[in-house]
PDB file of C-alpha atoms in Angstrom:
ATOM      1  CA  MET K   1      60.471 -61.194  31.080  1.00  0.00           C
ATOM      2  CA  ALA K   2      62.253 -57.840  31.035  1.00  0.00           C
ATOM      3  CA  SER K   3      65.573 -59.570  30.458  1.00  0.00           C
ATOM      4  CA  GLN K   4      64.138 -61.308  27.391  1.00  0.00           C
ATOM      5  CA  ALA K   5      62.945 -57.963  26.028  1.00  0.00           C
ATOM      6  CA  ILE K   6      66.352 -56.358  26.547  1.00  0.00           C
ATOM      7  CA  TYR K   7      68.012 -59.385  24.947  1.00  0.00           C
ATOM      8  CA  GLY K   8      65.722 -58.980  21.928  1.00  0.00           C
ATOM      9  CA  VAL K   9      66.584 -55.305  21.641  1.00  0.00           C
ATOM     10  CA  VAL K  10      70.328 -55.893  21.865  1.00  0.00           C
ATOM     11  CA  ASN K  11      70.095 -58.764  19.388  1.00  0.00           C
ATOM     12  CA  THR K  12      68.182 -56.588  16.915  1.00  0.00           C
ATOM     13  CA  LEU K  13      70.622 -53.704  17.286  1.00  0.00           C
ATOM     14  CA  LEU K  14      73.686 -55.900  16.850  1.00  0.00           C
ATOM     15  CA  LYS K  15      72.317 -57.544  13.716  1.00  0.00           C
ATOM     16  CA  VAL K  16      70.760 -54.550  11.969  1.00  0.00           C
ATOM     17  CA  ALA K  17      72.596 -51.400  13.069  1.00  0.00           C
ATOM     18  CA  PRO K  18      76.059 -52.066  11.559  1.00  0.00           C
ATOM     19  CA  PRO K  19      74.802 -52.787   8.009  1.00  0.00           C
ATOM     20  CA  LEU K  20      72.401 -49.835   8.231  1.00  0.00           C
ATOM     21  CA  LEU K  21      75.147 -47.457   9.320  1.00  0.00           C
ATOM     22  CA  ALA K  22      77.488 -48.817   6.630  1.00  0.00           C
ATOM     23  CA  VAL K  23      74.903 -48.200   3.906  1.00  0.00           C
ATOM     24  CA  LEU K  24      74.240 -44.686   5.198  1.00  0.00           C
ATOM     25  CA  PHE K  25      77.997 -44.033   5.191  1.00  0.00           C
ATOM     26  CA  LEU K  26      78.452 -45.363   1.644  1.00  0.00           C
ATOM     27  CA  TRP K  27      75.553 -43.251   0.369  1.00  0.00           C
ATOM     28  CA  GLY K  28      77.008 -40.199   2.086  1.00  0.00           C
ATOM     29  CA  ARG K  29      73.937 -39.713   4.280  1.00  0.00           C
ATOM     30  CA  LEU K  30      75.429 -40.681   7.636  1.00  0.00           C
ATOM     31  CA  THR K  31      74.853 -37.909  10.168  1.00  0.00           C
ATOM     32  CA  LEU K  32      74.916 -38.003  13.945  1.00  0.00           C
ATOM     33  CA  GLU K  33      71.197 -37.241  14.164  1.00  0.00           C
ATOM     34  CA  GLY K  34      70.313 -39.829  11.540  1.00  0.00           C
ATOM     35  CA  ALA K  35      72.351 -42.542  13.236  1.00  0.00           C
ATOM     36  CA  PHE K  36      70.870 -41.669  16.644  1.00  0.00           C
ATOM     37  CA  PHE K  37      67.265 -41.781  15.465  1.00  0.00           C
ATOM     38  CA  ALA K  38      67.880 -44.957  13.461  1.00  0.00           C
ATOM     39  CA  ILE K  39      69.221 -46.672  16.587  1.00  0.00           C
ATOM     40  CA  VAL K  40      66.275 -45.370  18.653  1.00  0.00           C
ATOM     41  CA  ALA K  41      63.870 -46.723  16.024  1.00  0.00           C
ATOM     42  CA  LEU K  42      65.636 -50.093  16.084  1.00  0.00           C
ATOM     43  CA  PHE K  43      65.437 -50.090  19.892  1.00  0.00           C
ATOM     44  CA  VAL K  44      61.665 -49.564  19.774  1.00  0.00           C
ATOM     45  CA  LEU K  45      61.311 -52.141  17.001  1.00  0.00           C
ATOM     46  CA  GLY K  46      63.266 -54.671  19.053  1.00  0.00           C
ATOM     47  CA  LEU K  47      61.050 -54.055  22.087  1.00  0.00           C
ATOM     48  CA  GLY K  48      57.950 -54.527  19.943  1.00  0.00           C
ATOM     49  CA  ILE K  49      59.196 -57.771  18.429  1.00  0.00           C
ATOM     50  CA  SER K  50      60.179 -59.107  21.856  1.00  0.00           C
ATOM     51  CA  GLY K  51      56.799 -58.105  23.244  1.00  0.00           C
ATOM     52  CA  LEU K  52      54.936 -59.862  20.445  1.00  0.00           C
ATOM     53  CA  MET K  53      56.983 -63.014  20.919  1.00  0.00           C
ATOM     54  CA  SER K  54      56.357 -62.980  24.679  1.00  0.00           C
ATOM     55  CA  GLN K  55      52.643 -62.370  24.118  1.00  0.00           C
ATOM     56  CA  SER K  56      52.348 -65.271  21.684  1.00  0.00           C
ATOM     57  CA  THR K  57      54.195 -67.527  24.132  1.00  0.00           C
ATOM     58  CA  PHE K  58      51.684 -66.798  26.880  1.00  0.00           C
ATOM     59  CA  THR K  59      48.744 -67.146  24.479  1.00  0.00           C
ATOM     60  CA  ALA K  60      49.908 -70.559  23.264  1.00  0.00           C
ATOM     61  CA  GLN K  61      50.098 -71.970  26.778  1.00  0.00           C
TER      62      GLN K  61
END
């Protein structure tokens, strides 16, 4: 179960972080702190999405 959660987090980060960082760079708002906290927020979001998907899987069975 933990491996599925980590997979969900990595998948979310790989899909969302590069476009987010590119947009921040193009707008001139890319800072080290902003990028760090954006990636932390995406990490937590990915864990939440993975947790909800795991919860619904157990509920459906």
